[in-house]
mmCIF file of N, CA and C in Angstrom:
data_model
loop_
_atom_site.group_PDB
_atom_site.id
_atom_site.type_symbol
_atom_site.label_atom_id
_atom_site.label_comp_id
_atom_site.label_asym_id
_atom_site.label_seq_id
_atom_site.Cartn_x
_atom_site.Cartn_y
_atom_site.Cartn_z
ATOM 1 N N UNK A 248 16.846 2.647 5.361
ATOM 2 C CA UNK A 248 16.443 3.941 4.845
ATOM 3 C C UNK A 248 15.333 4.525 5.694
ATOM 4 N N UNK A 249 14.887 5.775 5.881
ATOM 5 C CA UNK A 249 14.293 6.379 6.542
ATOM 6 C C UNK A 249 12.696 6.427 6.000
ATOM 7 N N UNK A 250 11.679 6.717 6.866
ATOM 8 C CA UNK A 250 10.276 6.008 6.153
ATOM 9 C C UNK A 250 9.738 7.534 6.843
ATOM 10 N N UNK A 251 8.978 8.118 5.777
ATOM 11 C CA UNK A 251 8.194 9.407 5.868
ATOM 12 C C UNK A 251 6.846 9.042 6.007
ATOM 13 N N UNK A 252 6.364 9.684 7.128
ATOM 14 C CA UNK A 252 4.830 9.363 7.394
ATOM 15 C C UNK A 252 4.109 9.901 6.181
ATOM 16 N N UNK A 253 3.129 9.486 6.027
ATOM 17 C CA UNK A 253 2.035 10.415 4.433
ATOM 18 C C UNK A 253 0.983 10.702 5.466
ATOM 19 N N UNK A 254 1.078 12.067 5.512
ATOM 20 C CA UNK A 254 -0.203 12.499 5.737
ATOM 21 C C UNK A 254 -1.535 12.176 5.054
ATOM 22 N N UNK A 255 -2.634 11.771 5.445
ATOM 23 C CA UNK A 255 -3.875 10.989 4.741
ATOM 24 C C UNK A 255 -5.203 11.937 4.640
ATOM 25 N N UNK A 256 -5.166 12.853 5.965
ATOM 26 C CA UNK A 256 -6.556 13.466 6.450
ATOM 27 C C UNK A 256 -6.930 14.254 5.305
ATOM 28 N N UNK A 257 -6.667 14.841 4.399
ATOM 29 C CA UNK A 257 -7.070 15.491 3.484
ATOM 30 C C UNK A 257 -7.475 14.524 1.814
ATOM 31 N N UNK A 258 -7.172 13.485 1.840
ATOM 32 C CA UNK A 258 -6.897 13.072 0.692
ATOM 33 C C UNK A 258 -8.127 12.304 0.425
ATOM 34 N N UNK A 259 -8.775 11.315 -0.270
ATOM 35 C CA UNK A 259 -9.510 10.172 -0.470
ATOM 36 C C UNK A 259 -8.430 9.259 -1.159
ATOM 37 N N UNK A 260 -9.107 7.963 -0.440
ATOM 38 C CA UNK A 260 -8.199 6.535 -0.695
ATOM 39 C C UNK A 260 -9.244 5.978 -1.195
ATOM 40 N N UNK A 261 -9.137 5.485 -2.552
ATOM 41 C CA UNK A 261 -10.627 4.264 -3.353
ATOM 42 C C UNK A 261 -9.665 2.858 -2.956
ATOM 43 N N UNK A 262 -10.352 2.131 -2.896
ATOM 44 C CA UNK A 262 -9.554 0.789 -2.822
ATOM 45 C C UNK A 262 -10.124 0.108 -4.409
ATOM 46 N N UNK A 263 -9.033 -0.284 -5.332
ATOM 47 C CA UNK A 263 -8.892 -0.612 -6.528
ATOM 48 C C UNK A 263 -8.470 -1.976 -6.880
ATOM 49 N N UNK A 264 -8.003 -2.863 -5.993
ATOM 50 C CA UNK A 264 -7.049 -4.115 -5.971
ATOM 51 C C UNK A 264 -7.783 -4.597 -4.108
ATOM 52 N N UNK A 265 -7.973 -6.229 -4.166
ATOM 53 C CA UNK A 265 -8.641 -6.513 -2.821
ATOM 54 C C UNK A 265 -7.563 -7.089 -2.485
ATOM 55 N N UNK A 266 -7.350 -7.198 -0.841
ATOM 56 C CA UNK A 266 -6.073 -7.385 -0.046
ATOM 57 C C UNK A 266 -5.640 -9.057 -0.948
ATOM 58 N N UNK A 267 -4.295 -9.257 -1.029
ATOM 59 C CA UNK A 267 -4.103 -10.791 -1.622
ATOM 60 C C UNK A 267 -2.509 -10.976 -1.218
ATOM 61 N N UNK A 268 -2.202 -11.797 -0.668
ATOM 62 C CA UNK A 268 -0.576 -12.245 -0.135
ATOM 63 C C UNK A 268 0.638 -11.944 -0.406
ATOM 64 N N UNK A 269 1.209 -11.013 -0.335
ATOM 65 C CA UNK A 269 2.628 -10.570 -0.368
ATOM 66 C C UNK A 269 3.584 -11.649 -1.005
ATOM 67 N N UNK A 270 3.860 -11.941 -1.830
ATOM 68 C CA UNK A 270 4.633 -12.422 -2.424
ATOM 69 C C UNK A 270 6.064 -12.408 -1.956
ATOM 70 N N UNK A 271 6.914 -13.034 -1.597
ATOM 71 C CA UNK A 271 8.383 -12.646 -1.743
ATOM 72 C C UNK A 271 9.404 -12.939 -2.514
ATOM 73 N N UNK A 272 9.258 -14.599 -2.959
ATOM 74 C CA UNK A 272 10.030 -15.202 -3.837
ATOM 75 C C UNK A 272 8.981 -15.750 -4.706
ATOM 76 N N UNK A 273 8.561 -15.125 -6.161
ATOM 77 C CA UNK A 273 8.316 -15.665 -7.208
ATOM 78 C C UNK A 273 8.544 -17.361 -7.301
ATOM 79 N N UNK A 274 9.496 -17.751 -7.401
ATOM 80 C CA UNK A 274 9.832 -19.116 -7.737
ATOM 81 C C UNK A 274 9.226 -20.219 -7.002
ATOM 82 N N UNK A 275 9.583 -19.711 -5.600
ATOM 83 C CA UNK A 275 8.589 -20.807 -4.599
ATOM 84 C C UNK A 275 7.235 -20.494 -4.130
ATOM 85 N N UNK A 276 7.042 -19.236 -4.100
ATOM 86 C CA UNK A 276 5.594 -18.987 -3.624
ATOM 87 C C UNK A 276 5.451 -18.263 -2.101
ATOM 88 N N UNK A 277 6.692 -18.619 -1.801
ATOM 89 C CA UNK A 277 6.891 -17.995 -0.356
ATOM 90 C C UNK A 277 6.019 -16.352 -0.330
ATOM 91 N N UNK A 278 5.353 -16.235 0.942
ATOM 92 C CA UNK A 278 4.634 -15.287 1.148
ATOM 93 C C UNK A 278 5.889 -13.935 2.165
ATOM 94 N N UNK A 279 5.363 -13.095 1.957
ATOM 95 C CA UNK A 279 6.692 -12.206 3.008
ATOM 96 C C UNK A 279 5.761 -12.434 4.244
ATOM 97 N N UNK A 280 6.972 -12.055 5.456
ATOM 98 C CA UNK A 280 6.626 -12.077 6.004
ATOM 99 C C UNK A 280 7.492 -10.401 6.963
ATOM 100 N N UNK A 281 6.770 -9.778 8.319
ATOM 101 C CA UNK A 281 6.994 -8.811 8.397
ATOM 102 C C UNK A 281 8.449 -9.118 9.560
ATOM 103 N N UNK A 282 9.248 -8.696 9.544
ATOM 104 C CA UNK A 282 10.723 -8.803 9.828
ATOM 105 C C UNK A 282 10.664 -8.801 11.255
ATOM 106 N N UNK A 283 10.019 -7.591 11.948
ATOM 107 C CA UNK A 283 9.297 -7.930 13.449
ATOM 108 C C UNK A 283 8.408 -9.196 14.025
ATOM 109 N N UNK A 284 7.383 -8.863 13.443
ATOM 110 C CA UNK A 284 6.123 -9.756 13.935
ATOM 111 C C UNK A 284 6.536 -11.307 13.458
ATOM 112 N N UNK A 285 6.570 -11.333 12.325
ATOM 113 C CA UNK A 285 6.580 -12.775 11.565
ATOM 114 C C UNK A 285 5.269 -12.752 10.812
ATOM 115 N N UNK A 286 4.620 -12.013 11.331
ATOM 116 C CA UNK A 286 2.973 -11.384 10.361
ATOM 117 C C UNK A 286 2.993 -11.738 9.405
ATOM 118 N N UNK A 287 2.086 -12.692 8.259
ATOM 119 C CA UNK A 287 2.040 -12.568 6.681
ATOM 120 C C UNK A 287 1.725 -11.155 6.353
ATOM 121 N N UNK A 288 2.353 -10.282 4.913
ATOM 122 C CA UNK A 288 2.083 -9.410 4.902
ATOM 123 C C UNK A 288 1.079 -9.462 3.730
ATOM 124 N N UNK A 289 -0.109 -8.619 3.592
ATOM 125 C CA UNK A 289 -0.418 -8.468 2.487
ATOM 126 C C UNK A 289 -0.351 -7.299 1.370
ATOM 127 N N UNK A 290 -0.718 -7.029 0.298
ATOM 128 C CA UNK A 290 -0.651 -6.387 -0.700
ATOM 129 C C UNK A 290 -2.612 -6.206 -0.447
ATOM 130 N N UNK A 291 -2.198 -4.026 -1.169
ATOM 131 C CA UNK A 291 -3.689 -3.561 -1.536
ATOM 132 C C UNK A 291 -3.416 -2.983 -2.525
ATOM 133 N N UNK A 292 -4.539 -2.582 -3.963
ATOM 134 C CA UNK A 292 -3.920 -1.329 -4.417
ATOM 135 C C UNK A 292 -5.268 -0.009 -4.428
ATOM 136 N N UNK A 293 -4.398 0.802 -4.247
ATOM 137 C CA UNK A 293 -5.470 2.311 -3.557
ATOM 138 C C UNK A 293 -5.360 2.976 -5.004
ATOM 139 N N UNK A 294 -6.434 4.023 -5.280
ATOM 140 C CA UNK A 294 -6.046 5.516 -5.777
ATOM 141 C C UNK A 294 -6.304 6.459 -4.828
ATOM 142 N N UNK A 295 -4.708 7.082 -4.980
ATOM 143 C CA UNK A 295 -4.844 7.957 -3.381
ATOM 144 C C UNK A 295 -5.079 9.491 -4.716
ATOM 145 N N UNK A 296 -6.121 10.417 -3.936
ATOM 146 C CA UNK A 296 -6.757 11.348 -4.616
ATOM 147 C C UNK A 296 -6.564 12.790 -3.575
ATOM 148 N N UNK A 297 -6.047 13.793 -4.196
ATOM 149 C CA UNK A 297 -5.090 14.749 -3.271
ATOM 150 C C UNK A 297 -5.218 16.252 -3.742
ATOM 151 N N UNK A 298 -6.020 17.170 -3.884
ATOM 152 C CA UNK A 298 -5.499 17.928 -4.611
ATOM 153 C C UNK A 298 -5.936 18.207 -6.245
ATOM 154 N N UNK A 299 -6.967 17.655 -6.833
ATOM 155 C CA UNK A 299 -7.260 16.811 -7.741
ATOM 156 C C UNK A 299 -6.613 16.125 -8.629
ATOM 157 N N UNK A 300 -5.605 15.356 -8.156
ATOM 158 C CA UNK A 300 -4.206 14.282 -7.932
ATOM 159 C C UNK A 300 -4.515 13.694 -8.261
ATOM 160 N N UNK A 301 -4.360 12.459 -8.830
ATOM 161 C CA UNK A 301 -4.630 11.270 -8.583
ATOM 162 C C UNK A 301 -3.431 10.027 -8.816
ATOM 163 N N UNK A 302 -3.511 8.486 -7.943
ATOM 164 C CA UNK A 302 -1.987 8.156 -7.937
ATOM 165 C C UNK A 302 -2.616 7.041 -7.804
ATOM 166 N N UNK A 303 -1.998 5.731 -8.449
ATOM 167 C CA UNK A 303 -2.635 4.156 -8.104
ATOM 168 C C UNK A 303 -1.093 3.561 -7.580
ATOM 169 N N UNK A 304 -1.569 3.500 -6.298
ATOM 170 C CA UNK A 304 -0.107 2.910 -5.962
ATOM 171 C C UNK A 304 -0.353 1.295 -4.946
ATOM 172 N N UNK A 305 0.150 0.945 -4.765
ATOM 173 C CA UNK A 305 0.253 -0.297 -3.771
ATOM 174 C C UNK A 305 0.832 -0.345 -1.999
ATOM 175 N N UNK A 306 0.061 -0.831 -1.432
ATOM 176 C CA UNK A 306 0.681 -0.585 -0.289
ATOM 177 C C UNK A 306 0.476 -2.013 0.588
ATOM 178 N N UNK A 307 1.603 -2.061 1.303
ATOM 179 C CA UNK A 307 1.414 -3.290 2.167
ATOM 180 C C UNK A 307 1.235 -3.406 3.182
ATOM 181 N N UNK A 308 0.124 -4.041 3.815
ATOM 182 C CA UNK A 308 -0.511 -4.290 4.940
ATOM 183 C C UNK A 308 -0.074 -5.446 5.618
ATOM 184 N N UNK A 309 0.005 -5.523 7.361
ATOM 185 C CA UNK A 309 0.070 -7.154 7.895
ATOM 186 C C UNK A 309 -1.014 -7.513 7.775
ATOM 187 N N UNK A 310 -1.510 -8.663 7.507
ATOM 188 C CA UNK A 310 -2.797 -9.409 7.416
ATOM 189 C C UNK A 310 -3.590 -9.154 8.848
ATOM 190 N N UNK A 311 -3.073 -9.485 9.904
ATOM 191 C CA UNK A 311 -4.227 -9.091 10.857
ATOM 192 C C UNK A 311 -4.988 -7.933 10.740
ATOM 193 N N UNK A 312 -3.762 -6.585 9.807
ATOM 194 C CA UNK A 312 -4.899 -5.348 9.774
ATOM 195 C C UNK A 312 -5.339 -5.097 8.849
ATOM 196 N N UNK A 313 -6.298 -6.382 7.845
ATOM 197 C CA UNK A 313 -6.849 -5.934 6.936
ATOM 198 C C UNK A 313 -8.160 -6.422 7.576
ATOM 199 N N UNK A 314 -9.436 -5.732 7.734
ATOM 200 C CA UNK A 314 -10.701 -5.326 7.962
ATOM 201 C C UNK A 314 -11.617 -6.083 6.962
ATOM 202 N N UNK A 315 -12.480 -6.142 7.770
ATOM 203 C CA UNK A 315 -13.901 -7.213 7.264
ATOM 204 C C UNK A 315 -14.264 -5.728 6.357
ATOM 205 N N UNK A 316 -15.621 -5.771 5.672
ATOM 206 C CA UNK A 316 -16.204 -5.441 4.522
ATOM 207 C C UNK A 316 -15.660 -3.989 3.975
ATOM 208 N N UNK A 317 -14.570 -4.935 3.325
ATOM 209 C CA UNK A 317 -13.836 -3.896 2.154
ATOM 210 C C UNK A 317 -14.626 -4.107 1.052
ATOM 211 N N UNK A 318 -14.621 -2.971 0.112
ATOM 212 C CA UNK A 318 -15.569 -3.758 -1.493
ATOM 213 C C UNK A 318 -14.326 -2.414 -2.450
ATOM 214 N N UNK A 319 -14.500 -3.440 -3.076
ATOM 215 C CA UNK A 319 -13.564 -2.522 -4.653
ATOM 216 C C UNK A 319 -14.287 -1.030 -4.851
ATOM 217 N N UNK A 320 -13.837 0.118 -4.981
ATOM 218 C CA UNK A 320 -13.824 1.021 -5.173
ATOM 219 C C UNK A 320 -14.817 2.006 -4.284
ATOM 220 N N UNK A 321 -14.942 1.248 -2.494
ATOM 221 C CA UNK A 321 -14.978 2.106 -1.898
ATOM 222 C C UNK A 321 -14.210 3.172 -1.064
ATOM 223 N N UNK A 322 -14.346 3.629 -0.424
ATOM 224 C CA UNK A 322 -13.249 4.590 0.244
ATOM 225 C C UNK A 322 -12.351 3.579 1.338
ATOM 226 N N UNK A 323 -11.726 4.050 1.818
ATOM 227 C CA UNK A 323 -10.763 3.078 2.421
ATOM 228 C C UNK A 323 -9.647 4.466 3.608
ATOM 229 N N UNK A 324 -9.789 3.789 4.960
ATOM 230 C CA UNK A 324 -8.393 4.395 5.763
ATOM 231 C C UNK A 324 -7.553 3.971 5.723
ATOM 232 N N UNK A 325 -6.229 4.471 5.770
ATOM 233 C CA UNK A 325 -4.611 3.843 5.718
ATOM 234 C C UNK A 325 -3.941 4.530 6.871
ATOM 235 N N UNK A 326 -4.162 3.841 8.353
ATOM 236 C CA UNK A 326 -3.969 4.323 9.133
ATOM 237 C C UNK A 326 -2.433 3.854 9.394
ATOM 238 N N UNK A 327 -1.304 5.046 9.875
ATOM 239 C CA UNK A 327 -0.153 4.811 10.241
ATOM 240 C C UNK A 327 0.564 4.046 8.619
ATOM 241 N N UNK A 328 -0.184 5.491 7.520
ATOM 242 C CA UNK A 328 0.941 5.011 6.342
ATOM 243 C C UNK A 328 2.325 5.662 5.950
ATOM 244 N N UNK A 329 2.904 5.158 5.168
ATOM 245 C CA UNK A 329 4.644 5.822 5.401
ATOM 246 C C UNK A 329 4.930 5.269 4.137
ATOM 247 N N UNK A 330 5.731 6.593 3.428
ATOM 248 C CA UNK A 330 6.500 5.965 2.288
ATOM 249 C C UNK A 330 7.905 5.666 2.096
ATOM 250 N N UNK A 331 8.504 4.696 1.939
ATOM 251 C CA UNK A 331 10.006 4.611 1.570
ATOM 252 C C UNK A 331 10.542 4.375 0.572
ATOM 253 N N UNK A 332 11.439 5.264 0.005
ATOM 254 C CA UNK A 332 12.647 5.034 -0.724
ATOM 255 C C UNK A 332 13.176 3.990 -0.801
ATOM 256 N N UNK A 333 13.473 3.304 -2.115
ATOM 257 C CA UNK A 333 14.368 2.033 -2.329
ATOM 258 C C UNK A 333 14.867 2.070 -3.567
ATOM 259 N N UNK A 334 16.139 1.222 -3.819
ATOM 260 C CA UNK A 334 17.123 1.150 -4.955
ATOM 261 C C UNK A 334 17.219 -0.465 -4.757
ATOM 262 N N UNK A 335 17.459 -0.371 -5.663
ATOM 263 C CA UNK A 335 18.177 -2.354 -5.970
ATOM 264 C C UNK A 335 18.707 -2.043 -7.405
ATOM 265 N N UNK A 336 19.288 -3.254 -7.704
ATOM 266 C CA UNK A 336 20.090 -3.543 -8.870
ATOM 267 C C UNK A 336 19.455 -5.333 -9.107
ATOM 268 N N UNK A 337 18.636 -5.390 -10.599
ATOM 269 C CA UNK A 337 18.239 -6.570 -10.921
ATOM 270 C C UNK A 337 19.012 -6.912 -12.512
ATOM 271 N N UNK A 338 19.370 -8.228 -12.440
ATOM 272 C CA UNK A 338 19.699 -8.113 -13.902
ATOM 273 C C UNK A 338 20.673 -7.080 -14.461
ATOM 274 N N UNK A 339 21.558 -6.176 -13.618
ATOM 275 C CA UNK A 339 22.499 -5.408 -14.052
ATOM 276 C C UNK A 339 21.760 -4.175 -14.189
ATOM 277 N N UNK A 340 20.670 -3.975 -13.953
ATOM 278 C CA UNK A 340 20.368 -2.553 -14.093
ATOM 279 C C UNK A 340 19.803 -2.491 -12.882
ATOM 280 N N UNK A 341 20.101 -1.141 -12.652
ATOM 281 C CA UNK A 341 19.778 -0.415 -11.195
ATOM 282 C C UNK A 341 17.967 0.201 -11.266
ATOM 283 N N UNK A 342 17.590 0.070 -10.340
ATOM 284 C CA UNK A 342 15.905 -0.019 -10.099
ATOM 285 C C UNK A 342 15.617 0.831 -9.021
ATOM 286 N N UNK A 343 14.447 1.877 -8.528
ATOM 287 C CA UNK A 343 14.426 2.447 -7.587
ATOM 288 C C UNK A 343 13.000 2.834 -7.535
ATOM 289 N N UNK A 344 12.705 3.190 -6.681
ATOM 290 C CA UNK A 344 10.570 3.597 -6.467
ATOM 291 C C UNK A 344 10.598 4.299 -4.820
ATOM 292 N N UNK A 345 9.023 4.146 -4.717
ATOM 293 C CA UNK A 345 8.992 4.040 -3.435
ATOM 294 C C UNK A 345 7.811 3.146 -3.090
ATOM 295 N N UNK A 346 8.118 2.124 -1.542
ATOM 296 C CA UNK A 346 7.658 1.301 -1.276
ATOM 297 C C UNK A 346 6.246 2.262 0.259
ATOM 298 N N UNK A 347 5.519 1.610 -0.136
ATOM 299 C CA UNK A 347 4.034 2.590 0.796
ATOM 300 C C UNK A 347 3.776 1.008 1.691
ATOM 301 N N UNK A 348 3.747 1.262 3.022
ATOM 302 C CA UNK A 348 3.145 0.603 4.268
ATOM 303 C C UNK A 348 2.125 1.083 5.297
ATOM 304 N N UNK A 349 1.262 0.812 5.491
ATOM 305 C CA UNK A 349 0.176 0.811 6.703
ATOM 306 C C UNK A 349 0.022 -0.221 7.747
ATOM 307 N N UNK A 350 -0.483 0.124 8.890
ATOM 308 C CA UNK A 350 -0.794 -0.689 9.698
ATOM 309 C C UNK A 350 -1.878 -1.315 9.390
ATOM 310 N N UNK A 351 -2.784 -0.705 8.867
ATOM 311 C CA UNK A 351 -4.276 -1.314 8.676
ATOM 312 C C UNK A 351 -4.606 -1.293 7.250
ATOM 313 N N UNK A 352 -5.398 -1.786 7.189
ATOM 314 C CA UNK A 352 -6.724 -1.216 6.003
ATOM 315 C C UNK A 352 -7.992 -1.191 6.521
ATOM 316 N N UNK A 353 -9.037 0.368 6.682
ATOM 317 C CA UNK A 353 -10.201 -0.367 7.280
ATOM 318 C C UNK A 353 -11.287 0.282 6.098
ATOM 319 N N UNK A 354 -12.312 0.355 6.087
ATOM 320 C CA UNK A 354 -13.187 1.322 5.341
ATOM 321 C C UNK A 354 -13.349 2.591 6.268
ATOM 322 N N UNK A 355 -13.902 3.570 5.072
ATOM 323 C CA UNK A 355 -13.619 4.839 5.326
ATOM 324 C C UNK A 355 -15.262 5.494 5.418
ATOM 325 N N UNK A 356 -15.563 6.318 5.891
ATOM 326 C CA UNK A 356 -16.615 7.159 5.391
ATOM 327 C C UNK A 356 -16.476 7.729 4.296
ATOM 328 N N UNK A 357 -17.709 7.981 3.122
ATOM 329 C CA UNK A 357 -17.726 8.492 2.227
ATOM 330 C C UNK A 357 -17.397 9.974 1.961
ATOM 331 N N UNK A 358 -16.060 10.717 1.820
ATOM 332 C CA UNK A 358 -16.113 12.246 1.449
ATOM 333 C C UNK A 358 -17.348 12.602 1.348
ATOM 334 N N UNK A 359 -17.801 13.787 1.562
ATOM 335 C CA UNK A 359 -18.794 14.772 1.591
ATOM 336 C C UNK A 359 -18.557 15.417 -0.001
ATOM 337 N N UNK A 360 -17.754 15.772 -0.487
ATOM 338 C CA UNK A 360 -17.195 16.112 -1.745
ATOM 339 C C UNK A 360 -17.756 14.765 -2.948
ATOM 340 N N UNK A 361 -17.645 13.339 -2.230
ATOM 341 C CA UNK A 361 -17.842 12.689 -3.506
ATOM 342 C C UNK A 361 -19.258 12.225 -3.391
ATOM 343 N N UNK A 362 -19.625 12.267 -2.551
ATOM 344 C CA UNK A 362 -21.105 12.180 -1.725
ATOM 345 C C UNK A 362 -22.112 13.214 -2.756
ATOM 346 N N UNK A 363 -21.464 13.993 -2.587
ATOM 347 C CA UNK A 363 -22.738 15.366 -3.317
ATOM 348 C C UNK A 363 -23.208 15.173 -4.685
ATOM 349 N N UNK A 364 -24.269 15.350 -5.299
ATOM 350 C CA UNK A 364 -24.591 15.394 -6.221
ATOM 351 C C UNK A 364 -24.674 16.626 -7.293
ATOM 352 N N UNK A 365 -24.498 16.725 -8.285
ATOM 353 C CA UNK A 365 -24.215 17.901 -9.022
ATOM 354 C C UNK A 365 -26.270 18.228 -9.689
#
């Protein structure tokens, strides 16, 4: 399926969830791994803030590009993120979302907007 870049430059990303191992198979523990590289992948979860939007979604990172001093609910870059479309069928019922990837995770500078004081 085809993967749409997300434009980021306008938005704020909080980081809500700290990077932790991609899961692939429940049963054994197996970690994913990225289909190119062989990379462990990891799992983040963001509120991406847009518009006065707001969205808590998950996105998966390769472990090499997750960045030293992340802290929970600071700002966060998602450089080279992309969302894709997916369907499956579990258990007889059909399932569908969209799956969010980045190259990185690094910290962000603080918006000027959330910076200000009232």
């Amino acid at each position: 399926m085809r993967s749409i870049r997300v434009e980021t430059s306008a938005a704020t990303i909080l980081l809500t969830e700290a990077p932790e191992p991609k899961v692939r198979d429940r049963q054994t523990g197996e970690i994913a791994k990225d289909a190119v590289s062989g990379e462990a992948l990891m799992t983040i979860g963001v509120v991406y803030i847009e518009d006065g939007e707001s969205s808590l979604i998950k996105v998966t990172v390769p472990e090499g590009g997750v960045s030293e001093g992340l802290n929970l609910g600071a700002p966060v870059a998602l450089p080279g993120l992309v969302a894709r479309p997916w369907e499956s069928v579990f258990n007889g019922q059909q399932r569908h979302g969209i799956a969010f990837r980045a190259a990185a995770v690094t910290p962000a500078a603080v918006p000027a907007a959330m910076g200000a004081t009232a």
